[in-house]
Amino acid sequence: MSSSGSLPWKISVSAMMAALVCVATVAFQVYIPETHGYFNIGEVAVYISAILFGPVVGGVAGGFGSALADIITGYGYYAPGTFVIKGFEGLIVGFLSFYFRKFTSKMFWRTVILLFAFITSSLIFYIGSTYYSGLMELSLGFPYLGYHTFVIDIPWIFWAFPSAFLLIFLLYISFRVDVETSGSIVAALIGGSEMVLGYFLYEFHALSFGWAALAEVPFNICQMLVGIIVSIPVIKSVSKYFKFG
């Protein structure tokens, strides 16, 4: 589904998809007090850009679109890191989704997805129950426009539910989807893992949050998974009517 069109075409599509990434990132944000960052749904547009149009469009759209969203909504201190992290994420997903089409073993993809399922579900449970249990503040809104803050009491056992849901969902996916879709999912999981690790390192070192940066890991994992859950059906639907590449 990767496109190899002319340079003007790629520039036009990259600009359009960067705008889509920016809008998707701005459209819904949940503020994370521990790292002064936010949860968003921009990954949906990054994965659509990368899988449909390839690594160049995915990288440009992911980097520029996401960094612009940081600047617009008052998270400019994240913009340099976002530009690199999301740019590489789009590049990785676009390249791997095309490369993985050469692998036609369903058992291979099933094993890889199951491995990611156990790792990510375990991380969500461990970090969530360790850092996000007890009285927590949930903030919705944007800088300069104000936040709506809610205080909720989260028992540690709560994190067993999203972890179990993730594990079951990925188990279901691994047995239901076709080979090409499996490759796209694994590409998004690898690119998303780069995003999760990239933000952890950026917050740990560049923003000097230290180990408090771990608090954002479950949100970024969920961000990646929401991106996959929403983008893959959209990509399959669009691909029925249009041929990319």
Coordinates of N, CA and C in Angstrom, one line a residue:
M1 N 0.8 -1.2 0.0 CA 0.0 0.0 0.0 C 0.9 1.3 0.0
S2 N 2.1 1.1 0.0 CA 3.0 2.2 -0.1 C 3.1 2.9 -1.5
S3 N 3.1 4.2 -1.5 CA 3.1 4.8 -2.8 C 4.4 5.3 -3.2
S4 N 4.7 5.2 -4.5 CA 6.0 5.6 -5.1 C 5.8 6.7 -6.1
G5 N 4.9 7.7 -5.8 CA 4.5 8.7 -6.7 C 5.6 9.7 -6.9
S6 N 5.4 10.8 -7.7 CA 6.3 11.8 -8.0 C 6.6 12.7 -6.8
L7 N 7.7 13.5 -6.8 CA 8.0 14.4 -5.7 C 6.9 15.4 -5.4
P8 N 6.4 16.1 -6.4 CA 5.3 17.0 -6.0 C 4.1 16.3 -5.4
W9 N 3.8 15.1 -5.8 CA 2.7 14.4 -5.2 C 3.0 14.0 -3.8
K10 N 4.2 13.6 -3.5 CA 4.6 13.2 -2.2 C 4.6 14.5 -1.3
I11 N 5.0 15.6 -1.8 CA 5.0 16.8 -1.0 C 3.6 17.2 -0.6
S12 N 2.7 17.1 -1.6 CA 1.3 17.5 -1.4 C 0.6 16.5 -0.3
V13 N 0.9 15.2 -0.5 CA 0.3 14.3 0.4 C 0.9 14.4 1.8
S14 N 2.2 14.6 1.9 CA 2.8 14.8 3.1 C 2.3 16.0 3.9
A15 N 2.0 17.1 3.2 CA 1.4 18.3 3.8 C 0.0 18.0 4.3
M16 N -0.7 17.3 3.5 CA -2.1 17.0 3.8 C -2.2 16.1 5.1
M17 N -1.3 15.0 5.1 CA -1.3 14.1 6.2 C -0.7 14.7 7.5
A18 N 0.3 15.6 7.3 CA 0.8 16.3 8.5 C -0.3 17.2 9.1
A19 N -1.2 17.8 8.3 CA -2.3 18.5 8.8 C -3.3 17.6 9.6
L20 N -3.5 16.4 9.0 CA -4.4 15.4 9.6 C -3.8 15.0 11.0
V21 N -2.5 14.7 11.0 CA -1.9 14.3 12.3 C -2.0 15.4 13.3
C22 N -1.8 16.6 12.9 CA -1.9 17.8 13.8 C -3.3 17.9 14.4
V23 N -4.3 17.8 13.5 CA -5.7 17.9 14.0 C -6.1 16.7 14.9
A24 N -5.7 15.5 14.5 CA -6.0 14.4 15.4 C -5.3 14.5 16.8
T25 N -4.1 15.1 16.8 CA -3.4 15.2 18.1 C -4.0 16.3 18.9
V26 N -4.5 17.3 18.3 CA -5.1 18.4 19.1 C -6.5 18.1 19.5
A27 N -7.2 17.2 18.7 CA -8.6 17.0 18.9 C -9.0 16.5 20.3
F28 N -8.1 15.6 20.9 CA -8.4 15.0 22.2 C -7.1 14.9 23.0
Q29 N -7.0 15.5 24.1 CA -5.8 15.5 24.9 C -6.2 15.3 26.4
V30 N -5.4 14.4 27.1 CA -5.5 14.2 28.5 C -4.2 14.6 29.1
Y31 N -4.2 15.6 30.0 CA -2.9 16.1 30.6 C -2.4 15.1 31.6
I32 N -1.1 14.9 31.6 CA -0.4 14.0 32.5 C 0.5 14.8 33.5
P33 N 0.0 15.1 34.7 CA 0.8 16.0 35.6 C 2.2 15.6 35.8
E34 N 2.5 14.3 36.0 CA 3.8 13.8 36.4 C 4.9 14.2 35.4
T35 N 4.5 14.3 34.1 CA 5.5 14.6 33.0 C 5.2 15.8 32.3
H36 N 4.1 16.5 32.6 CA 3.6 17.7 31.9 C 3.4 17.4 30.4
G37 N 3.0 16.2 30.1 CA 2.7 15.8 28.8 C 1.3 15.5 28.6
Y38 N 0.9 14.8 27.6 CA -0.5 14.5 27.4 C -0.7 13.3 26.5
F39 N -1.9 12.6 26.8 CA -2.3 11.5 26.0 C -3.1 12.1 24.8
N40 N -2.9 11.5 23.6 CA -3.7 12.0 22.4 C -3.9 10.8 21.5
I41 N -4.7 11.1 20.4 CA -5.0 10.1 19.4 C -4.3 10.3 18.1
G42 N -3.2 11.1 18.1 CA -2.5 11.4 16.9 C -1.9 10.2 16.2
E43 N -1.6 9.1 17.0 CA -1.0 7.9 16.4 C -1.9 7.3 15.3
V44 N -3.2 7.5 15.4 CA -4.1 7.0 14.4 C -3.7 7.6 13.0
A45 N -3.5 8.9 12.9 CA -3.2 9.5 11.7 C -1.8 9.2 11.2
V46 N -0.9 9.1 12.2 CA 0.5 8.7 11.9 C 0.6 7.3 11.2
Y47 N -0.2 6.4 11.7 CA -0.2 5.0 11.2 C -0.9 5.0 9.8
I48 N -1.9 5.7 9.7 CA -2.6 5.8 8.4 C -1.7 6.4 7.3
S49 N -1.0 7.4 7.7 CA -0.1 8.1 6.7 C 1.0 7.1 6.3
A50 N 1.6 6.5 7.3 CA 2.8 5.6 7.0 C 2.4 4.3 6.2
I51 N 1.3 3.7 6.6 CA 1.0 2.4 6.0 C 0.4 2.6 4.6
L52 N -0.4 3.7 4.4 CA -1.0 3.9 3.1 C 0.0 4.5 2.1
F53 N 0.9 5.4 2.6 CA 1.7 6.2 1.7 C 3.2 6.0 1.8
G54 N 3.6 5.2 2.8 CA 5.0 4.9 2.8 C 5.8 5.6 3.8
P55 N 7.1 5.3 4.0 CA 8.0 5.9 5.1 C 8.2 7.4 4.9
V56 N 8.4 7.9 3.7 CA 8.6 9.4 3.6 C 7.5 10.2 4.0
V57 N 6.3 9.9 3.5 CA 5.1 10.6 4.0 C 4.8 10.4 5.4
G58 N 5.0 9.1 5.9 CA 4.7 8.8 7.3 C 5.7 9.6 8.2
G59 N 7.0 9.6 7.8 CA 7.9 10.4 8.6 C 7.7 11.9 8.7
V60 N 7.4 12.4 7.5 CA 7.2 13.9 7.4 C 5.9 14.2 8.2
A61 N 4.8 13.5 8.0 CA 3.5 13.8 8.6 C 3.6 13.6 10.1
G62 N 4.3 12.5 10.6 CA 4.4 12.2 12.0 C 5.3 13.3 12.7
G63 N 6.4 13.6 12.1 CA 7.3 14.6 12.7 C 6.7 16.0 12.7
F64 N 6.4 16.6 11.6 CA 5.9 17.9 11.5 C 4.5 18.1 12.1
G65 N 3.6 17.2 11.8 CA 2.3 17.3 12.3 C 2.2 17.3 13.8
S66 N 2.9 16.3 14.4 CA 2.9 16.1 15.9 C 3.6 17.3 16.6
A67 N 4.7 17.7 16.0 CA 5.5 18.8 16.6 C 4.6 20.1 16.6
L68 N 4.0 20.3 15.5 CA 3.1 21.5 15.3 C 2.0 21.5 16.4
A69 N 1.4 20.3 16.6 CA 0.4 20.2 17.6 C 0.9 20.5 19.0
D70 N 2.1 20.1 19.3 CA 2.7 20.5 20.6 C 2.8 22.0 20.8
I71 N 3.3 22.7 19.7 CA 3.5 24.1 19.7 C 2.1 24.8 19.9
I72 N 1.1 24.4 19.1 CA -0.2 25.0 19.1 C -0.8 24.9 20.5
T73 N -0.7 23.8 21.1 CA -1.4 23.6 22.4 C -0.6 23.9 23.6
G74 N 0.6 24.5 23.5 CA 1.3 25.0 24.6 C 2.3 24.0 25.2
Y75 N 2.6 22.9 24.4 CA 3.6 21.9 24.9 C 4.9 22.1 24.1
G76 N 5.3 23.3 23.8 CA 6.5 23.6 23.0 C 7.8 22.9 23.4
Y77 N 7.9 22.7 24.8 CA 9.1 22.0 25.3 C 9.2 20.6 24.8
Y78 N 8.1 20.0 24.4 CA 8.1 18.7 23.8 C 8.4 18.6 22.3
A79 N 8.2 19.8 21.6 CA 8.2 19.8 20.2 C 9.5 19.2 19.6
P80 N 10.7 19.6 20.1 CA 12.0 19.1 19.5 C 12.0 17.5 19.5
G81 N 11.7 17.0 20.7 CA 11.7 15.5 20.9 C 10.6 14.9 20.1
T82 N 9.4 15.5 20.0 CA 8.3 15.0 19.2 C 8.7 14.9 17.8
F83 N 9.3 16.0 17.3 CA 9.7 16.0 15.8 C 10.5 14.8 15.5
V84 N 11.5 14.5 16.3 CA 12.4 13.3 16.0 C 11.6 12.0 16.3
I85 N 11.0 11.9 17.4 CA 10.4 10.6 17.9 C 9.3 10.2 16.9
K86 N 8.3 11.2 16.7 CA 7.2 10.8 15.8 C 7.6 10.7 14.4
G87 N 8.6 11.5 14.0 CA 9.1 11.4 12.6 C 9.7 10.0 12.4
F88 N 10.5 9.5 13.3 CA 11.1 8.1 13.2 C 10.0 7.1 13.3
E89 N 9.0 7.3 14.1 CA 7.9 6.4 14.2 C 7.2 6.2 12.9
G90 N 6.8 7.3 12.2 CA 6.2 7.2 10.9 C 7.1 6.5 9.9
L91 N 8.4 6.9 9.9 CA 9.4 6.3 9.0 C 9.5 4.8 9.2
I92 N 9.6 4.3 10.5 CA 9.7 2.9 10.8 C 8.4 2.1 10.3
V93 N 7.2 2.7 10.7 CA 6.0 2.0 10.4 C 5.8 1.9 8.8
G94 N 6.1 3.0 8.1 CA 6.0 3.0 6.7 C 6.9 2.0 6.0
F95 N 8.2 2.0 6.5 CA 9.2 1.1 5.9 C 8.9 -0.4 6.2
L96 N 8.6 -0.7 7.5 CA 8.4 -2.1 7.9 C 7.1 -2.6 7.3
S97 N 6.0 -1.8 7.2 CA 4.7 -2.3 6.7 C 4.9 -2.8 5.2
F98 N 5.8 -2.1 4.5 CA 6.1 -2.5 3.1 C 7.0 -3.7 3.1
Y99 N 8.0 -3.7 3.9 CA 9.0 -4.8 3.9 C 8.3 -6.1 4.4
F100 N 7.5 -6.0 5.4 CA 6.9 -7.2 6.0 C 5.9 -7.9 5.0
R101 N 5.5 -7.3 4.0 CA 4.6 -7.9 3.0 C 5.3 -9.1 2.3
K102 N 6.6 -9.2 2.5 CA 7.4 -10.3 1.9 C 7.3 -11.6 2.7
F103 N 6.9 -11.4 4.0 CA 6.7 -12.5 4.9 C 5.3 -13.0 4.9
T104 N 5.1 -14.3 4.5 CA 3.7 -14.8 4.3 C 3.3 -15.9 5.3
S105 N 4.2 -16.1 6.3 CA 3.8 -17.1 7.3 C 2.9 -16.5 8.4
K106 N 1.7 -17.1 8.4 CA 0.7 -16.7 9.4 C 1.2 -17.0 10.9
M107 N 1.9 -18.2 11.0 CA 2.4 -18.6 12.3 C 3.4 -17.6 12.8
F108 N 4.3 -17.1 11.9 CA 5.3 -16.2 12.3 C 4.7 -14.9 12.9
W109 N 3.7 -14.3 12.2 CA 3.1 -13.1 12.6 C 2.3 -13.3 13.9
R110 N 1.7 -14.5 14.0 CA 0.9 -14.8 15.2 C 1.8 -14.8 16.5
T111 N 3.0 -15.4 16.3 CA 3.9 -15.5 17.4 C 4.4 -14.1 17.8
V112 N 4.8 -13.3 16.8 CA 5.3 -11.9 17.1 C 4.2 -11.1 17.8
I113 N 2.9 -11.2 17.4 CA 1.9 -10.4 18.0 C 1.6 -10.9 19.4
L114 N 1.7 -12.2 19.6 CA 1.5 -12.7 21.0 C 2.6 -12.3 21.9
L115 N 3.8 -12.2 21.4 CA 4.9 -11.8 22.2 C 4.7 -10.3 22.7
F116 N 4.3 -9.5 21.7 CA 4.0 -8.1 22.1 C 2.9 -8.0 23.0
A117 N 1.9 -8.9 22.9 CA 0.7 -8.9 23.7 C 1.1 -9.1 25.2
F118 N 1.9 -10.1 25.4 CA 2.3 -10.4 26.8 C 3.2 -9.3 27.4
I119 N 4.1 -8.8 26.6 CA 5.0 -7.7 27.1 C 4.2 -6.5 27.5
T120 N 3.4 -6.0 26.5 CA 2.7 -4.7 26.7 C 1.7 -4.8 27.9
S121 N 0.9 -5.9 27.9 CA -0.1 -6.1 29.0 C 0.6 -6.2 30.3
S122 N 1.7 -6.8 30.4 CA 2.5 -6.9 31.7 C 3.0 -5.5 32.1
L123 N 3.5 -4.7 31.1 CA 4.0 -3.4 31.5 C 2.9 -2.5 31.9
I124 N 1.7 -2.5 31.3 CA 0.6 -1.7 31.7 C 0.1 -2.0 33.1
F125 N 0.1 -3.3 33.4 CA -0.4 -3.7 34.8 C 0.7 -3.3 35.8
Y126 N 1.9 -3.5 35.6 CA 3.0 -3.2 36.5 C 3.1 -1.7 36.8
I127 N 3.2 -1.0 35.7 CA 3.4 0.5 35.9 C 2.2 1.1 36.4
G128 N 1.0 0.7 35.8 CA -0.3 1.3 36.2 C -0.5 1.1 37.7
S129 N -0.4 -0.2 38.2 CA -0.6 -0.5 39.6 C 0.4 0.1 40.5
T130 N 1.6 0.4 40.0 CA 2.7 0.9 40.9 C 2.5 2.5 40.9
Y131 N 2.3 3.1 39.8 CA 2.3 4.6 39.8 C 1.0 5.2 39.7
Y132 N -0.1 4.5 39.3 CA -1.4 5.1 39.1 C -2.5 4.4 39.9
S133 N -2.2 4.1 41.1 CA -3.2 3.6 42.0 C -3.3 4.5 43.2
G134 N -4.5 4.5 43.9 CA -4.7 5.5 44.9 C -5.4 6.7 44.4
L135 N -5.3 7.8 45.1 CA -6.0 9.1 44.7 C -5.2 9.7 43.5
M136 N -5.8 9.9 42.4 CA -5.1 10.4 41.2 C -5.9 11.6 40.6
E137 N -5.2 12.5 40.0 CA -5.9 13.6 39.3 C -5.9 13.3 37.8
L138 N -7.1 13.5 37.2 CA -7.3 13.4 35.8 C -7.7 14.8 35.2
S139 N -6.8 15.3 34.3 CA -7.1 16.6 33.8 C -7.4 16.5 32.3
L140 N -8.4 17.2 31.9 CA -8.8 17.3 30.5 C -8.8 18.8 30.1
G141 N -8.2 19.0 28.9 CA -8.2 20.4 28.4 C -6.9 20.8 27.7
F142 N -6.6 22.1 27.6 CA -5.4 22.6 26.9 C -4.8 23.7 27.7
P143 N -3.5 23.8 27.5 CA -2.8 25.0 28.2 C -3.4 26.3 27.6
Y144 N -3.4 27.3 28.5 CA -4.0 28.6 28.1 C -5.5 28.7 28.1
L145 N -6.1 27.5 27.9 CA -7.6 27.5 27.8 C -8.2 26.9 29.1
G146 N -7.3 26.4 30.0 CA -7.8 25.8 31.2 C -8.0 24.3 31.2
Y147 N -7.9 23.7 32.4 CA -8.1 22.3 32.5 C -9.3 22.0 33.4
H148 N -10.0 20.9 33.2 CA -11.0 20.4 34.1 C -10.4 19.2 34.8
T149 N -10.2 19.3 36.1 CA -9.5 18.3 36.9 C -10.5 17.5 37.8
F150 N -10.3 16.2 37.7 CA -11.1 15.3 38.5 C -10.2 14.5 39.4
V151 N -10.6 14.3 40.7 CA -9.8 13.5 41.6 C -10.6 12.2 41.7
I152 N -9.9 11.1 41.4 CA -10.5 9.7 41.5 C -9.6 8.8 42.2
D153 N -10.2 7.8 42.9 CA -9.5 6.8 43.6 C -9.4 5.5 42.8
I154 N -8.2 5.2 42.4 CA -8.0 4.0 41.5 C -7.4 2.9 42.3
P155 N -8.1 1.8 42.6 CA -7.5 0.6 43.2 C -6.5 -0.1 42.3
W156 N -5.5 -0.7 42.9 CA -4.4 -1.3 42.0 C -5.0 -2.4 41.1
I157 N -6.1 -3.1 41.6 CA -6.6 -4.2 40.8 C -7.3 -3.7 39.5
F158 N -7.6 -2.4 39.5 CA -8.2 -1.8 38.3 C -7.4 -2.1 37.0
W159 N -6.0 -2.0 37.2 CA -5.1 -2.2 36.1 C -5.1 -3.6 35.5
A160 N -5.7 -4.5 36.2 CA -5.8 -5.9 35.7 C -6.8 -5.9 34.5
F161 N -7.8 -5.0 34.5 CA -8.8 -5.0 33.5 C -8.3 -4.5 32.1
P162 N -7.6 -3.3 32.0 CA -7.1 -2.9 30.7 C -6.0 -3.9 30.3
S163 N -5.2 -4.5 31.2 CA -4.2 -5.4 30.8 C -4.8 -6.7 30.2
A164 N -5.8 -7.2 30.9 CA -6.5 -8.4 30.4 C -7.2 -8.1 29.0
F165 N -7.8 -6.9 28.9 CA -8.5 -6.5 27.7 C -7.5 -6.5 26.5
L166 N -6.3 -5.9 26.8 CA -5.3 -5.8 25.8 C -4.8 -7.2 25.3
L167 N -4.6 -8.0 26.3 CA -4.1 -9.4 26.0 C -5.1 -10.1 25.2
I168 N -6.4 -10.1 25.6 CA -7.4 -10.8 24.9 C -7.6 -10.2 23.5
F169 N -7.6 -8.9 23.4 CA -7.8 -8.3 22.0 C -6.7 -8.7 21.1
L170 N -5.4 -8.6 21.5 CA -4.3 -9.0 20.6 C -4.3 -10.5 20.3
L171 N -4.7 -11.3 21.3 CA -4.9 -12.7 21.0 C -5.9 -12.9 19.9
Y172 N -7.0 -12.2 20.0 CA -8.1 -12.3 19.0 C -7.6 -11.8 17.6
I173 N -6.9 -10.7 17.6 CA -6.3 -10.1 16.4 C -5.4 -11.1 15.7
S174 N -4.5 -11.8 16.5 CA -3.5 -12.7 16.0 C -4.1 -13.9 15.3
F175 N -5.3 -14.3 15.6 CA -6.0 -15.4 15.0 C -7.0 -15.0 13.9
R176 N -7.3 -13.8 13.8 CA -8.4 -13.4 12.9 C -7.9 -12.6 11.6
V177 N -6.8 -11.9 11.7 CA -6.5 -11.0 10.6 C -5.7 -11.8 9.6
D178 N -5.6 -11.2 8.3 CA -4.9 -11.8 7.3 C -3.4 -11.5 7.4
V179 N -2.6 -12.1 6.6 CA -1.1 -12.0 6.7 C -0.7 -10.5 6.5
E180 N -1.2 -9.8 5.4 CA -0.7 -8.5 5.2 C -1.1 -7.5 6.3
T181 N -2.3 -7.7 6.9 CA -2.7 -6.9 8.0 C -1.9 -7.2 9.2
S182 N -1.5 -8.5 9.4 CA -0.7 -8.8 10.5 C 0.7 -8.1 10.4
G183 N 1.2 -8.0 9.2 CA 2.5 -7.3 9.0 C 2.4 -5.8 9.4
S184 N 1.2 -5.2 9.0 CA 1.0 -3.8 9.3 C 0.9 -3.6 10.8
I185 N 0.2 -4.5 11.5 CA 0.1 -4.4 12.9 C 1.4 -4.5 13.6
V186 N 2.2 -5.5 13.2 CA 3.5 -5.6 13.8 C 4.4 -4.4 13.5
A187 N 4.3 -3.8 12.3 CA 5.1 -2.6 12.0 C 4.7 -1.5 12.9
A188 N 3.4 -1.4 13.1 CA 2.9 -0.3 14.0 C 3.3 -0.6 15.5
L189 N 3.3 -1.8 15.9 CA 3.8 -2.2 17.2 C 5.3 -1.8 17.4
I190 N 6.1 -2.1 16.4 CA 7.5 -1.7 16.5 C 7.7 -0.2 16.5
G191 N 7.0 0.4 15.5 CA 7.1 1.9 15.5 C 6.6 2.5 16.8
G192 N 5.5 2.0 17.3 CA 4.9 2.5 18.5 C 5.9 2.3 19.7
S193 N 6.6 1.2 19.7 CA 7.5 0.9 20.8 C 8.7 1.9 20.8
E194 N 9.1 2.3 19.6 CA 10.1 3.4 19.4 C 9.5 4.7 20.0
M195 N 8.3 5.0 19.8 CA 7.6 6.2 20.4 C 7.6 6.1 21.9
V196 N 7.2 5.0 22.4 CA 7.2 4.8 23.9 C 8.6 5.0 24.5
L197 N 9.5 4.3 24.0 CA 10.9 4.4 24.5 C 11.5 5.8 24.3
G198 N 11.2 6.4 23.1 CA 11.7 7.7 22.8 C 11.3 8.8 23.7
Y199 N 10.0 8.8 24.1 CA 9.5 9.7 25.0 C 10.0 9.5 26.4
F200 N 10.1 8.2 26.8 CA 10.7 7.9 28.1 C 12.1 8.5 28.2
L201 N 13.0 8.3 27.2 CA 14.3 8.8 27.2 C 14.4 10.3 27.2
Y202 N 13.5 10.9 26.4 CA 13.4 12.4 26.2 C 13.0 13.0 27.6
E203 N 12.0 12.4 28.2 CA 11.6 13.0 29.5 C 12.6 12.7 30.6
F204 N 13.3 11.5 30.5 CA 14.3 11.2 31.6 C 15.5 12.1 31.5
H205 N 16.0 12.3 30.3 CA 17.2 13.1 30.1 C 17.0 14.5 29.8
A206 N 16.4 14.8 28.6 CA 16.2 16.2 28.1 C 15.4 17.0 29.1
L207 N 14.3 16.5 29.6 CA 13.4 17.2 30.5 C 13.7 17.0 31.9
S208 N 14.6 16.1 32.2 CA 15.1 15.9 33.6 C 14.1 15.5 34.6
F209 N 13.1 14.6 34.1 CA 12.1 14.1 35.0 C 12.6 12.8 35.8
G210 N 13.7 12.3 35.3 CA 14.2 11.1 36.0 C 13.2 9.9 35.8
W211 N 13.1 9.1 36.9 CA 12.3 7.9 36.8 C 10.8 8.2 36.8
A212 N 10.4 9.5 37.1 CA 9.0 9.9 37.0 C 8.5 9.8 35.6
A213 N 9.5 9.7 34.6 CA 9.1 9.5 33.2 C 8.4 8.2 33.0
L214 N 8.6 7.2 33.9 CA 7.9 5.9 33.8 C 6.4 6.1 33.9
A215 N 5.9 7.2 34.5 CA 4.5 7.4 34.7 C 3.7 7.6 33.4
E216 N 4.4 8.0 32.4 CA 3.7 8.2 31.1 C 3.8 7.0 30.2
V217 N 4.5 6.0 30.6 CA 4.7 4.8 29.7 C 3.3 4.1 29.4
P218 N 2.5 3.9 30.5 CA 1.2 3.2 30.2 C 0.3 4.1 29.2
F219 N 0.4 5.4 29.3 CA -0.4 6.2 28.5 C 0.1 6.1 27.0
N220 N 1.4 6.1 26.9 CA 1.9 6.0 25.5 C 1.7 4.7 24.9
I221 N 1.7 3.6 25.7 CA 1.4 2.3 25.2 C -0.1 2.3 24.7
C222 N -1.0 2.8 25.6 CA -2.4 2.9 25.2 C -2.6 3.8 23.9
Q223 N -1.8 4.8 23.8 CA -1.8 5.7 22.7 C -1.5 4.9 21.4
M224 N -0.5 4.1 21.5 CA -0.1 3.2 20.4 C -1.2 2.3 20.0
L225 N -1.8 1.6 21.0 CA -2.8 0.6 20.8 C -4.1 1.2 20.2
V226 N -4.5 2.4 20.7 CA -5.6 3.1 20.1 C -5.3 3.4 18.7
G227 N -4.1 3.8 18.4 CA -3.7 4.1 17.0 C -3.9 2.9 16.1
I228 N -3.5 1.7 16.6 CA -3.6 0.5 15.8 C -5.1 0.1 15.7
I229 N -5.8 0.1 16.8 CA -7.2 -0.4 16.7 C -8.0 0.4 15.8
V230 N -7.8 1.8 15.7 CA -8.6 2.6 14.9 C -8.1 2.7 13.4
S231 N -6.7 2.7 13.3 CA -6.2 3.0 11.9 C -6.3 1.7 11.0
I232 N -6.1 0.5 11.6 CA -6.1 -0.7 10.7 C -7.4 -0.9 10.0
P233 N -8.6 -0.8 10.7 CA -9.9 -0.9 9.9 C -10.0 0.2 8.9
V234 N -9.6 1.4 9.2 CA -9.7 2.5 8.3 C -8.9 2.2 7.0
I235 N -7.6 1.7 7.2 CA -6.7 1.4 6.1 C -7.3 0.3 5.3
K236 N -7.9 -0.7 5.9 CA -8.5 -1.8 5.1 C -9.7 -1.4 4.3
S237 N -10.5 -0.5 4.9 CA -11.6 0.0 4.2 C -11.2 0.9 3.0
V238 N -10.3 1.8 3.2 CA -9.8 2.7 2.1 C -9.2 1.9 1.0
S239 N -8.4 0.9 1.4 CA -7.7 0.1 0.4 C -8.6 -0.7 -0.5
K240 N -9.8 -0.9 -0.1 CA -10.8 -1.6 -1.0 C -11.1 -0.8 -2.2
Y241 N -11.0 0.5 -2.1 CA -11.5 1.4 -3.2 C -10.4 2.1 -3.9
F242 N -9.2 2.2 -3.2 CA -8.1 2.9 -3.8 C -6.8 2.1 -3.7
K243 N -6.0 2.1 -4.8 CA -4.8 1.4 -4.8 C -3.6 2.4 -4.5
F244 N -2.8 2.1 -3.5 CA -1.7 3.0 -3.2 C -0.4 2.2 -3.5
G245 N 0.4 2.8 -4.4 CA 1.6 2.1 -4.7 C 1.5 1.3 -6.0

